[in-house]
Tab-separated table of C-alpha atoms and ligand atoms in Angstrom:
chain	number	residue	atom	x	y	z
N	1131	MET	CA	10.682	283.297	225.081
N	1132	GLN	CA	9.962	286.032	222.597
N	1133	ALA	CA	8.961	288.315	225.444
N	1134	SER	CA	12.623	288.903	226.149
N	1135	ALA	CA	13.049	290.191	222.597
N	1136	THR	CA	12.242	293.692	223.767
N	1137	PRO	CA	15.492	295.030	225.083
N	1138	ALA	CA	15.600	296.758	228.421
N	1139	SER	CA	17.641	299.745	227.302
N	1140	SER	CA	16.552	300.464	223.774
N	1141	THR	CA	17.989	303.731	222.511
N	1142	ASN	CA	17.258	302.856	218.922
N	1143	SER	CA	13.834	301.996	217.601
N	1144	GLN	CA	15.300	300.332	214.490
N	1145	THR	CA	14.997	296.863	215.862
N	1146	SER	CA	13.843	294.364	218.351
N	1147	LYS	CA	15.938	291.690	216.711
N	1148	ASN	CA	17.391	288.817	218.645
N	1149	ILE	CA	21.138	288.350	218.541
N	1150	LEU	CA	22.610	285.113	219.757
N	1151	LEU	CA	26.208	285.854	220.650
N	1152	GLY	CA	28.549	282.861	220.599
N	1153	VAL	CA	31.782	283.364	222.495
N	1154	THR	CA	34.666	280.956	221.925
N	1155	GLY	CA	38.030	280.654	223.623
N	1156	GLY	CA	40.352	283.523	222.869
N	1157	ILE	CA	41.743	286.561	224.612
N	1158	ALA	CA	39.364	288.739	222.574
N	1159	ALA	CA	36.527	287.246	224.646
N	1160	TYR	CA	36.975	290.141	227.059
N	1161	LYS	CA	35.926	292.512	224.256
N	1162	SER	CA	32.733	290.511	223.824
N	1163	ALA	CA	31.541	291.561	227.268
N	1164	TYR	CA	31.556	295.131	226.015
N	1165	LEU	CA	30.002	293.959	222.753
N	1166	VAL	CA	26.946	292.726	224.671
N	1167	ARG	CA	26.516	296.232	226.131
N	1168	ARG	CA	26.871	297.894	222.759
N	1169	LEU	CA	24.403	295.492	221.109
N	1170	LYS	CA	21.882	296.155	223.836
N	1171	ASP	CA	22.421	299.909	223.555
N	1172	ALA	CA	21.674	299.578	219.856
N	1173	GLY	CA	18.317	298.012	220.709
N	1174	PHE	CA	19.036	294.324	220.211
N	1175	ALA	CA	18.020	291.501	222.527
N	1176	VAL	CA	21.104	289.470	223.320
N	1177	ARG	CA	21.605	285.955	224.593
N	1178	VAL	CA	25.002	284.440	225.048
N	1179	VAL	CA	26.316	280.942	224.388
N	1180	MET	CA	29.831	280.245	225.658
N	1181	THR	CA	32.109	277.375	224.755
N	1182	ALA	CA	34.212	275.681	227.414
N	1183	GLY	CA	37.280	277.528	226.088
N	1184	ALA	CA	35.565	280.901	226.402
N	1185	GLN	CA	34.850	280.269	230.068
N	1186	ALA	CA	38.570	279.989	230.715
N	1187	PHE	CA	38.855	283.671	229.726
N	1188	VAL	CA	35.641	285.270	231.017
N	1189	THR	CA	33.037	283.907	233.409
N	1190	PRO	CA	29.437	283.257	232.395
N	1191	LEU	CA	28.419	285.525	235.255
N	1192	THR	CA	29.940	288.521	233.469
N	1193	PHE	CA	27.808	287.868	230.395
N	1194	GLN	CA	24.752	287.117	232.480
N	1195	ALA	CA	25.053	290.440	234.283
N	1196	LEU	CA	25.547	292.339	231.025
N	1197	SER	CA	22.894	290.585	228.947
N	1198	GLY	CA	20.370	290.310	231.766
N	1199	GLU	CA	19.737	286.739	230.601
N	1200	PRO	CA	20.980	283.328	231.692
N	1201	VAL	CA	24.107	282.328	229.809
N	1202	HIS	CA	24.047	279.025	227.944
N	1203	THR	CA	27.065	276.783	228.224
N	1204	SER	CA	26.013	273.175	228.000
N	1205	LEU	CA	24.359	271.077	225.334
N	1206	LEU	CA	23.258	268.406	227.740
N	1207	ASP	CA	22.001	270.531	230.584
N	1208	PRO	CA	18.596	269.093	231.568
N	1209	GLU	CA	17.410	272.431	232.932
N	1210	ALA	CA	18.425	274.271	229.823
N	1211	GLU	CA	16.673	271.717	227.637
N	1212	ALA	CA	13.459	272.315	229.509
N	1213	GLY	CA	13.721	276.057	229.081
N	1214	MET	CA	15.911	277.310	226.280
N	1215	GLY	CA	17.231	274.198	224.568
N	1216	HIS	CA	19.453	274.303	221.551
N	1217	ILE	CA	16.544	274.124	219.121
N	1218	GLU	CA	14.699	276.930	220.830
N	1219	LEU	CA	17.851	279.055	220.972
N	1220	ALA	CA	18.464	278.332	217.307
N	1221	ARG	CA	14.928	279.459	216.471
N	1222	TRP	CA	15.006	282.449	218.776
N	1223	ALA	CA	17.989	284.016	217.003
N	1224	ASP	CA	17.449	286.456	214.144
N	1225	LEU	CA	21.211	286.481	213.745
N	1226	VAL	CA	24.018	284.459	215.280
N	1227	LEU	CA	27.262	286.317	215.852
N	1228	VAL	CA	30.271	284.291	216.963
N	1229	ALA	CA	32.835	286.740	218.347
N	1230	PRO	CA	35.564	285.916	218.886
N	1231	THR	CA	35.698	282.808	216.705
N	1232	SER	CA	38.812	280.744	217.391
N	1233	ALA	CA	40.602	278.737	214.707
N	1234	ASN	CA	39.362	275.633	216.476
N	1235	ALA	CA	35.747	276.800	216.384
N	1236	ILE	CA	36.128	277.599	212.682
N	1237	ALA	CA	37.458	274.100	212.024
N	1238	ARG	CA	34.643	272.503	213.974
N	1239	MET	CA	31.964	274.568	212.234
N	1240	THR	CA	33.511	273.696	208.878
N	1241	ALA	CA	33.293	270.011	209.726
N	1242	GLY	CA	29.658	270.352	210.797
N	1243	ALA	CA	30.481	269.327	214.357
N	1244	ALA	CA	27.631	269.296	216.865
N	1245	ASP	CA	29.477	268.275	219.991
N	1246	ASP	CA	28.757	271.335	222.090
N	1247	LEU	CA	25.942	273.828	222.419
N	1248	LEU	CA	27.357	276.478	220.098
N	1249	THR	CA	28.124	274.219	217.141
N	1250	THR	CA	24.765	272.476	217.574
N	1251	VAL	CA	22.885	275.778	217.557
N	1252	ILE	CA	24.785	276.823	214.444
N	1253	LEU	CA	23.697	273.678	212.646
N	1254	ALA	CA	20.140	274.045	213.874
N	1255	THR	CA	19.546	277.712	213.198
N	1256	PRO	CA	17.864	279.115	210.092
N	1257	ALA	CA	19.357	282.522	211.016
N	1258	PRO	CA	22.421	284.001	209.280
N	1259	VAL	CA	25.669	283.226	211.058
N	1260	PHE	CA	28.424	285.828	211.309
N	1261	VAL	CA	31.843	284.724	212.466
N	1262	SER	CA	34.495	287.135	213.647
N	1263	PRO	CA	37.783	285.231	213.552
N	1264	ALA	CA	40.329	286.255	216.179
N	1265	MET	CA	43.636	284.491	216.509
N	1266	ASN	CA	47.386	284.701	216.205
N	1267	GLN	CA	48.447	286.031	212.792
N	1268	GLN	CA	50.224	282.812	211.845
N	1269	MET	CA	47.133	280.763	212.675
N	1270	TRP	CA	45.048	283.203	210.622
N	1271	GLN	CA	47.345	282.863	207.648
N	1272	ASN	CA	47.517	279.113	207.856
N	1273	ARG	CA	46.120	277.567	204.691
N	1274	ILE	CA	43.926	275.263	206.724
N	1275	THR	CA	42.222	278.208	208.428
N	1276	GLN	CA	41.853	280.089	205.160
N	1277	ARG	CA	40.441	277.066	203.410
N	1278	ASN	CA	38.010	276.457	206.262
N	1279	LEU	CA	36.845	280.052	206.076
N	1280	GLN	CA	36.284	279.738	202.362
N	1281	THR	CA	34.210	276.626	203.012
N	1282	LEU	CA	32.146	278.558	205.541
N	1283	ARG	CA	31.637	281.363	203.007
N	1284	ASP	CA	30.575	278.811	200.419
N	1285	TYR	CA	27.986	277.576	202.902
N	1286	GLY	CA	26.730	281.148	203.256
N	1287	PHE	CA	28.377	282.113	206.537
N	1288	HIS	CA	29.357	285.758	206.831
N	1289	VAL	CA	33.037	285.992	207.637
N	1290	ILE	CA	34.114	289.264	209.205
N	1291	THR	CA	37.580	290.369	208.169
N	1292	PRO	CA	39.808	290.687	211.245
N	1293	ASP	CA	41.801	293.799	211.997
N	1294	SER	CA	45.520	293.984	211.690
N	1295	GLY	CA	47.871	295.237	214.414
N	1296	SER	CA	49.687	294.171	217.530
N	1297	GLN	CA	48.415	291.000	219.112
N	1298	ALA	CA	48.153	289.785	222.688
N	1299	CYS	CA	50.850	287.178	221.958
N	1300	GLY	CA	53.310	289.900	220.948
N	1301	ASP	CA	53.062	289.288	217.197
N	1302	VAL	CA	52.024	291.947	214.745
N	1303	GLY	CA	49.684	291.032	211.928
N	1304	GLU	CA	46.173	290.103	210.957
N	1305	GLY	CA	43.812	288.333	213.308
N	1306	ARG	CA	42.473	290.868	215.787
N	1307	MET	CA	38.774	290.952	216.468
N	1308	PRO	CA	37.349	294.309	215.316
N	1309	GLU	CA	36.196	296.695	218.039
N	1310	PRO	CA	32.685	296.024	219.423
N	1311	GLU	CA	31.322	299.221	217.816
N	1312	GLU	CA	32.377	297.919	214.405
N	1313	LEU	CA	30.704	294.572	215.025
N	1314	VAL	CA	27.487	296.317	216.056
N	1315	LYS	CA	27.615	298.280	212.797
N	1316	ILE	CA	27.998	295.053	210.839
N	1317	VAL	CA	24.917	293.604	212.545
N	1318	GLN	CA	22.942	296.781	211.900
N	1319	TYR	CA	24.025	296.832	208.274
N	1320	TYR	CA	22.862	293.271	207.884
N	1321	PHE	CA	19.350	294.185	208.959
N	1322	GLN	CA	19.447	297.077	206.500
N	1323	GLY	CA	20.198	294.547	203.752
N	1324	LYS	CA	23.725	295.709	203.045
N	1325	THR	CA	25.873	292.694	203.823
N	1326	SER	CA	27.513	290.166	201.540
N	1327	THR	CA	29.300	286.999	202.594
N	1328	VAL	CA	32.568	288.826	203.119
N	1329	VAL	CA	32.264	291.468	205.726
N	1330	SER	CA	34.818	294.094	206.419
N	1331	THR	CA	34.692	297.191	208.531
N	1332	THR	CA	35.063	299.466	205.519
N	1333	TYR	CA	31.374	300.345	205.511
N	1334	GLU	CA	30.562	303.809	204.170
N	1335	THR	CA	34.235	304.604	203.598
N	1336	LEU	CA	33.471	304.951	199.874
N	1337	ALA	CA	29.941	306.298	200.296
N	1338	GLY	CA	28.968	308.645	197.487
N	1339	LYS	CA	31.881	307.546	195.290
N	1340	HIS	CA	31.628	306.033	191.837
N	1341	VAL	CA	34.216	303.293	191.371
N	1342	VAL	CA	35.004	301.797	187.964
N	1343	ILE	CA	36.767	298.443	187.864
N	1344	THR	CA	38.188	296.644	184.838
N	1345	ALA	CA	38.334	292.871	185.209
N	1346	GLY	CA	39.142	289.645	183.413
N	1347	PRO	CA	40.996	289.130	180.149
N	1348	THR	CA	40.461	290.846	176.839
N	1349	ARG	CA	39.967	288.868	173.647
N	1350	GLU	CA	41.637	290.053	170.481
N	1351	ALA	CA	40.058	288.593	167.377
N	1352	LEU	CA	42.193	287.035	164.632
N	1353	ASP	CA	39.280	286.064	162.433
N	1354	PRO	CA	35.558	285.429	163.027
N	1355	VAL	CA	36.279	282.311	165.119
N	1356	ARG	CA	39.706	282.740	166.710
N	1357	TYR	CA	41.285	285.124	169.152
N	1358	VAL	CA	44.332	285.880	171.310
N	1359	SER	CA	43.647	286.014	175.035
N	1360	ASN	CA	44.957	284.918	178.450
N	1361	HIS	CA	43.933	282.920	181.517
N	1362	SER	CA	42.732	285.769	183.742
N	1363	SER	CA	39.726	284.551	185.744
N	1364	GLY	CA	38.415	287.990	186.728
N	1365	LYS	CA	38.085	286.850	190.353
N	1366	MET	CA	40.162	289.672	191.818
N	1367	GLY	CA	38.213	292.382	189.986
N	1368	PHE	CA	34.873	290.838	190.891
N	1369	ALA	CA	35.925	290.534	194.545
N	1370	LEU	CA	36.956	294.192	194.478
N	1371	ALA	CA	33.612	295.150	192.974
N	1372	GLU	CA	31.900	293.521	195.966
N	1373	ALA	CA	34.284	295.097	198.450
N	1374	CYS	CA	33.762	298.588	196.972
N	1375	ARG	CA	30.001	298.082	196.929
N	1376	ASP	CA	30.142	296.974	200.574
N	1377	ALA	CA	32.122	300.119	201.328
N	1378	GLY	CA	29.168	302.126	200.011
N	1379	ALA	CA	30.386	302.941	196.493
N	1380	ARG	CA	28.407	302.867	193.273
N	1381	VAL	CA	30.345	300.312	191.216
N	1382	THR	CA	30.663	299.827	187.476
N	1383	LEU	CA	32.436	296.650	186.463
N	1384	LEU	CA	33.897	296.523	182.962
N	1385	ALA	CA	34.219	292.792	182.506
N	1386	GLY	CA	36.046	290.865	179.841
N	1387	PRO	CA	34.790	287.396	178.882
N	1388	VAL	CA	34.602	285.524	182.204
N	1389	SER	CA	32.041	283.130	183.575
N	1390	LEU	CA	31.519	284.804	186.942
N	1391	PRO	CA	28.086	285.922	188.137
N	1392	THR	CA	27.528	289.659	188.461
N	1393	PRO	CA	27.722	290.721	192.113
N	1394	ALA	CA	24.395	292.058	193.397
N	1395	GLY	CA	24.089	295.808	193.210
N	1396	VAL	CA	26.967	296.184	190.760
N	1397	GLU	CA	26.520	297.532	187.232
N	1398	ARG	CA	28.309	295.211	184.797
N	1399	ILE	CA	29.273	296.140	181.267
N	1400	ASN	CA	30.758	293.352	179.195
N	1401	ILE	CA	33.614	294.199	176.876
N	1402	VAL	CA	35.647	292.008	174.553
N	1403	SER	CA	38.787	293.700	173.250
N	1404	ALA	CA	41.284	296.187	174.704
N	1405	ARG	CA	39.951	298.861	172.400
N	1406	ASP	CA	36.371	298.180	173.563
N	1407	LEU	CA	37.604	298.485	177.122
N	1408	LEU	CA	39.325	301.788	176.445
N	1409	ALA	CA	36.323	303.250	174.614
N	1410	MET	CA	33.962	302.282	177.434
N	1411	SER	CA	36.375	303.513	180.112
N	1412	ASN	CA	36.719	306.876	178.369
N	1413	LYS	CA	32.968	307.228	178.137
N	1414	ILE	CA	32.474	306.532	181.836
N	1415	VAL	CA	35.337	308.737	182.968
N	1416	ASP	CA	33.985	311.539	180.723
N	1417	ALA	CA	30.721	311.281	182.596
N	1418	GLY	CA	32.660	311.435	185.897
N	1419	CYS	CA	33.898	308.826	188.328
N	1420	ASP	CA	36.028	308.956	191.454
N	1421	VAL	CA	38.170	305.839	191.428
N	1422	PHE	CA	39.430	303.721	188.529
N	1423	ILE	CA	40.767	300.282	189.408
N	1424	ALA	CA	42.461	298.358	186.607
N	1425	THR	CA	42.576	294.658	187.399
N	1426	ALA	CA	41.985	293.550	183.804
N	1427	ALA	CA	44.666	291.464	182.135
N	1428	VAL	CA	44.550	293.453	178.930
N	1429	ALA	CA	46.181	291.732	175.970
N	1430	ASP	CA	49.282	293.736	175.130
N	1431	TYR	CA	48.967	293.040	171.396
N	1432	ARG	CA	46.211	292.460	168.852
N	1433	ALA	CA	46.241	291.328	165.243
N	1434	GLU	CA	47.094	294.131	162.852
N	1435	THR	CA	44.173	293.076	160.693
N	1436	ILE	CA	41.250	290.875	161.603
N	1437	ALA	CA	40.541	288.482	158.753
N	1438	ASP	CA	36.977	288.779	157.426
N	1439	GLN	CA	36.762	285.052	156.873
N	1440	LYS	CA	38.123	282.114	158.842
N	1441	ILE	CA	41.864	281.827	158.166
N	1442	LYS	CA	42.390	278.637	156.185
N	1443	LYS	CA	45.017	276.094	157.096
N	1444	GLN	CA	47.942	276.488	154.724
N	1445	GLY	CA	51.575	275.483	154.881
N	1446	ASP	CA	53.597	274.503	157.955
N	1447	SER	CA	53.682	277.887	159.550
N	1448	LEU	CA	51.588	280.992	159.784
N	1449	THR	CA	52.910	284.446	160.496
N	1450	LEU	CA	50.667	286.896	162.251
N	1451	THR	CA	51.515	290.540	162.646
N	1452	LEU	CA	50.524	291.875	166.046
N	1453	VAL	CA	50.349	295.537	166.965
N	1454	LYS	CA	50.395	297.098	170.379
N	1455	ASN	CA	47.140	297.667	172.212
N	1456	PRO	CA	46.430	300.917	174.013
N	1457	ASP	CA	47.343	300.921	177.697
N	1458	VAL	CA	43.942	301.542	179.240
N	1459	VAL	CA	44.999	302.527	182.738
N	1460	ALA	CA	47.809	304.795	181.511
N	1461	THR	CA	45.456	306.497	179.042
N	1462	ILE	CA	42.781	307.104	181.675
N	1463	ALA	CA	45.447	308.513	184.009
N	1464	GLN	CA	45.973	311.291	181.435
N	1465	HIS	CA	42.276	312.053	181.228
N	1466	ALA	CA	41.134	315.605	181.919
N	1467	LYS	CA	38.804	314.275	184.609
N	1468	ARG	CA	41.368	311.970	186.128
N	1469	PRO	CA	39.970	309.740	188.883
N	1470	PHE	CA	42.078	308.177	191.648
N	1471	MET	CA	44.028	305.572	189.682
N	1472	VAL	CA	44.780	302.052	190.907
N	1473	GLY	CA	46.768	299.551	188.875
N	1474	PHE	CA	47.850	295.963	189.343
N	1475	ALA	CA	51.122	294.350	188.492
N	1476	ALA	CA	52.118	290.728	188.288
N	1477	GLU	CA	55.838	290.136	188.539
N	1478	THR	CA	58.103	287.120	188.795
N	1479	GLN	CA	61.173	289.024	190.055
N	1480	ARG	CA	62.357	292.439	191.347
N	1481	MET	CA	58.787	293.110	192.412
N	1482	GLU	CA	59.257	296.440	194.165
N	1483	GLU	CA	61.437	297.954	191.460
N	1484	TYR	CA	59.086	296.976	188.631
N	1485	ALA	CA	55.940	297.901	190.536
N	1486	ARG	CA	57.278	301.343	191.419
N	1487	GLY	CA	58.376	301.760	187.798
N	1488	LYS	CA	54.815	301.094	186.620
N	1489	LEU	CA	53.403	303.433	189.236
N	1490	ASP	CA	55.560	306.160	187.710
N	1491	THR	CA	55.277	305.461	184.000
N	1492	LYS	CA	51.537	304.868	184.103
N	1493	GLN	CA	51.046	307.835	186.471
N	1494	LEU	CA	49.084	305.856	189.025
N	1495	ASP	CA	48.199	306.692	192.620
N	1496	MET	CA	48.443	303.155	193.908
N	1497	ILE	CA	49.594	299.821	192.576
N	1498	ALA	CA	49.003	296.344	193.980
N	1499	CYS	CA	51.642	293.865	192.994
N	1500	ASN	CA	51.602	290.093	193.220
N	1501	ASP	CA	54.379	287.635	192.845
N	1502	VAL	CA	53.228	285.331	190.055
N	1503	SER	CA	56.238	283.064	190.425
N	1504	ARG	CA	54.295	281.557	193.340
N	1505	GLY	CA	52.042	278.833	192.036
N	1506	ASP	CA	49.671	278.983	195.010
N	1507	ILE	CA	48.261	282.459	194.327
N	1508	GLY	CA	47.274	284.757	191.501
N	1509	PHE	CA	45.474	284.164	188.239
N	1510	ALA	CA	42.864	281.402	188.588
N	1511	SER	CA	43.463	280.852	192.304
N	1512	ASP	CA	40.969	281.882	195.013
N	1513	ASP	CA	43.855	283.308	197.011
N	1514	ASN	CA	46.189	286.158	196.535
N	1515	ALA	CA	48.998	287.927	198.372
N	1516	MET	CA	50.039	291.437	197.450
N	1517	THR	CA	52.243	294.343	198.225
N	1518	VAL	CA	50.707	297.767	197.734
N	1519	PHE	CA	52.784	300.799	196.778
N	1520	PHE	CA	51.591	304.393	196.722
N	1521	SER	CA	52.646	307.399	194.706
N	1522	ASP	CA	55.339	309.322	196.625
N	1523	ARG	CA	53.072	312.329	197.058
N	1524	PHE	CA	51.011	310.429	199.658
N	1525	GLY	CA	54.018	309.765	201.876
N	1526	LEU	CA	52.639	306.303	202.663
N	1527	GLU	CA	54.651	303.198	203.428
N	1528	LYS	CA	54.123	300.108	201.288
N	1529	VAL	CA	51.510	297.714	202.684
N	1530	ILE	CA	52.085	293.951	202.648
N	1531	LEU	CA	48.910	291.893	202.358
N	1532	ASP	CA	49.602	288.330	203.416
N	1533	LYS	CA	48.136	285.453	201.498
N	1534	ALA	CA	44.382	285.280	201.917
N	1535	ASN	CA	41.224	284.711	199.952
N	1536	LYS	CA	40.756	287.300	197.186
N	1537	HIS	CA	37.711	288.681	199.004
N	1538	VAL	CA	39.798	289.395	202.070
N	1539	ILE	CA	42.530	290.955	199.934
N	1540	ALA	CA	39.870	293.079	198.219
N	1541	ALA	CA	38.605	294.410	201.558
N	1542	ARG	CA	42.189	295.273	202.492
N	1543	LEU	CA	42.758	297.043	199.175
N	1544	VAL	CA	39.699	299.173	199.840
N	1545	GLU	CA	41.256	300.149	203.168
N	1546	CYS	CA	44.455	301.068	201.307
N	1547	LEU	CA	42.726	303.306	198.822
N	1548	VAL	CA	40.711	304.980	201.540
N	1549	GLN	CA	43.944	305.540	203.450
N	1550	ALA	CA	45.354	307.317	200.393
N	1551	GLY	CA	42.271	309.537	200.300
N	1552	ALA	CA	40.545	308.078	197.225
F	2754	C5P	O1	52.111	296.844	182.014
F	2754	C5P	P1	51.351	295.807	182.744
F	2754	C5P	O2	50.456	294.991	181.856
F	2754	C5P	O3	52.155	294.954	183.669
F	2754	C5P	O4	50.416	296.668	183.717
F	2754	C5P	C1	49.418	296.101	184.472
F	2754	C5P	C2	48.413	297.153	184.840
F	2754	C5P	O5	48.063	297.947	183.723
F	2754	C5P	C3	47.119	296.534	185.288
F	2754	C5P	O6	46.506	297.416	186.197
F	2754	C5P	C4	46.330	296.414	183.985
F	2754	C5P	O7	44.946	296.349	184.207
F	2754	C5P	C5	46.748	297.699	183.283
F	2754	C5P	N1	46.798	297.616	181.826
F	2754	C5P	C6	45.876	298.305	181.053
F	2754	C5P	N2	45.974	298.276	179.683
F	2754	C5P	C7	46.920	297.549	179.090
F	2754	C5P	C8	47.858	296.828	179.848
F	2754	C5P	C9	47.763	296.870	181.209
F	2754	C5P	O8	44.992	298.953	181.619
F	2754	C5P	N3	46.983	297.515	177.776
């Protein structure tokens, strides 16, 4: 079987890797025919597994002609078992790419189903599995789909962020399969060791840039054992650090006290208080950076004086005097070597008005605002939904990012800042 690993039309000596392409039922299946060509042009050996749904859109013959290999459609095909059974296919693959992946296929993979050839191969393969969801925007946004995708990520699947735009059903929104060229790039990047579990098509868009991200809460000491802080989990900032790294940037993450692991390839500097954060930010911006993203939930106030010794219990009440902390993002925006400035805002009402106000007063280039009156997103949640506003000088419309996992939102925010020329 390995003999077929040498592609017929190799224009790229980088690889003789075997790609098992799974095609599920969706209108984007027609794009997958072209994807086979592009993968082969890039030097990959390609075999195709189609679900029953996929065959309603494109015939196996099309894929057979393009891949130059028999197409696999049935789990219980005696002939196939003798030749390229599911275990052999699963072993043959260096990478499994399921494109398009329907909501149904996602649900079945999440459940560990093995009731057709594709799901069985996915369970049986030691190779990495990339899924490229493609579906109606409402189905994409559905919490069940999003939760399933998060489960797949947790299992180590690579979930490719879909494109946004007009859809075959007439809707406009997220859920389009990226163009075949983009999917080929994602596969190539994987073999170059550049892929994390959330994959977007922002590769190289921040190449050569140094991005600094503040994340998590700050802690403002009252005495040697107590402090004032907040519930920020740091998840959004950490997800952005990964997204910027995946987009090719060098990333420095200034992290408050959170219990998240440092993303691979990201430089992490731990800070405690707002003043620590400002001092470290100034130092890094002095040395030069291109983009500054402030996701940290900086405590607005700190104790006027930090007691040297533990404050003793006394009386029925205790009065603390708090003084205002420096505004880190607004201070950096005034820096002589001002980077592209991105802020975050959390509002419970009049979101646009307040977000635009902050954009102005803090002199930012872009601000991402979330509605924290919604209990299902924000702070400690894995999901977020945001509206992004740009400084007037860019002449850009606001961008609405529908509710999705923070990693998906992060990839979208990278697209926004690239769009603004960061
Ligand atoms: O004013 P507000 O706290 O709503 O602004 C939020 C934005 O400002 C966030 O980007 C946050 O990281 C940043 N900020 C800061 N320093 C502060 C307060 C907020 O950098 N002291």
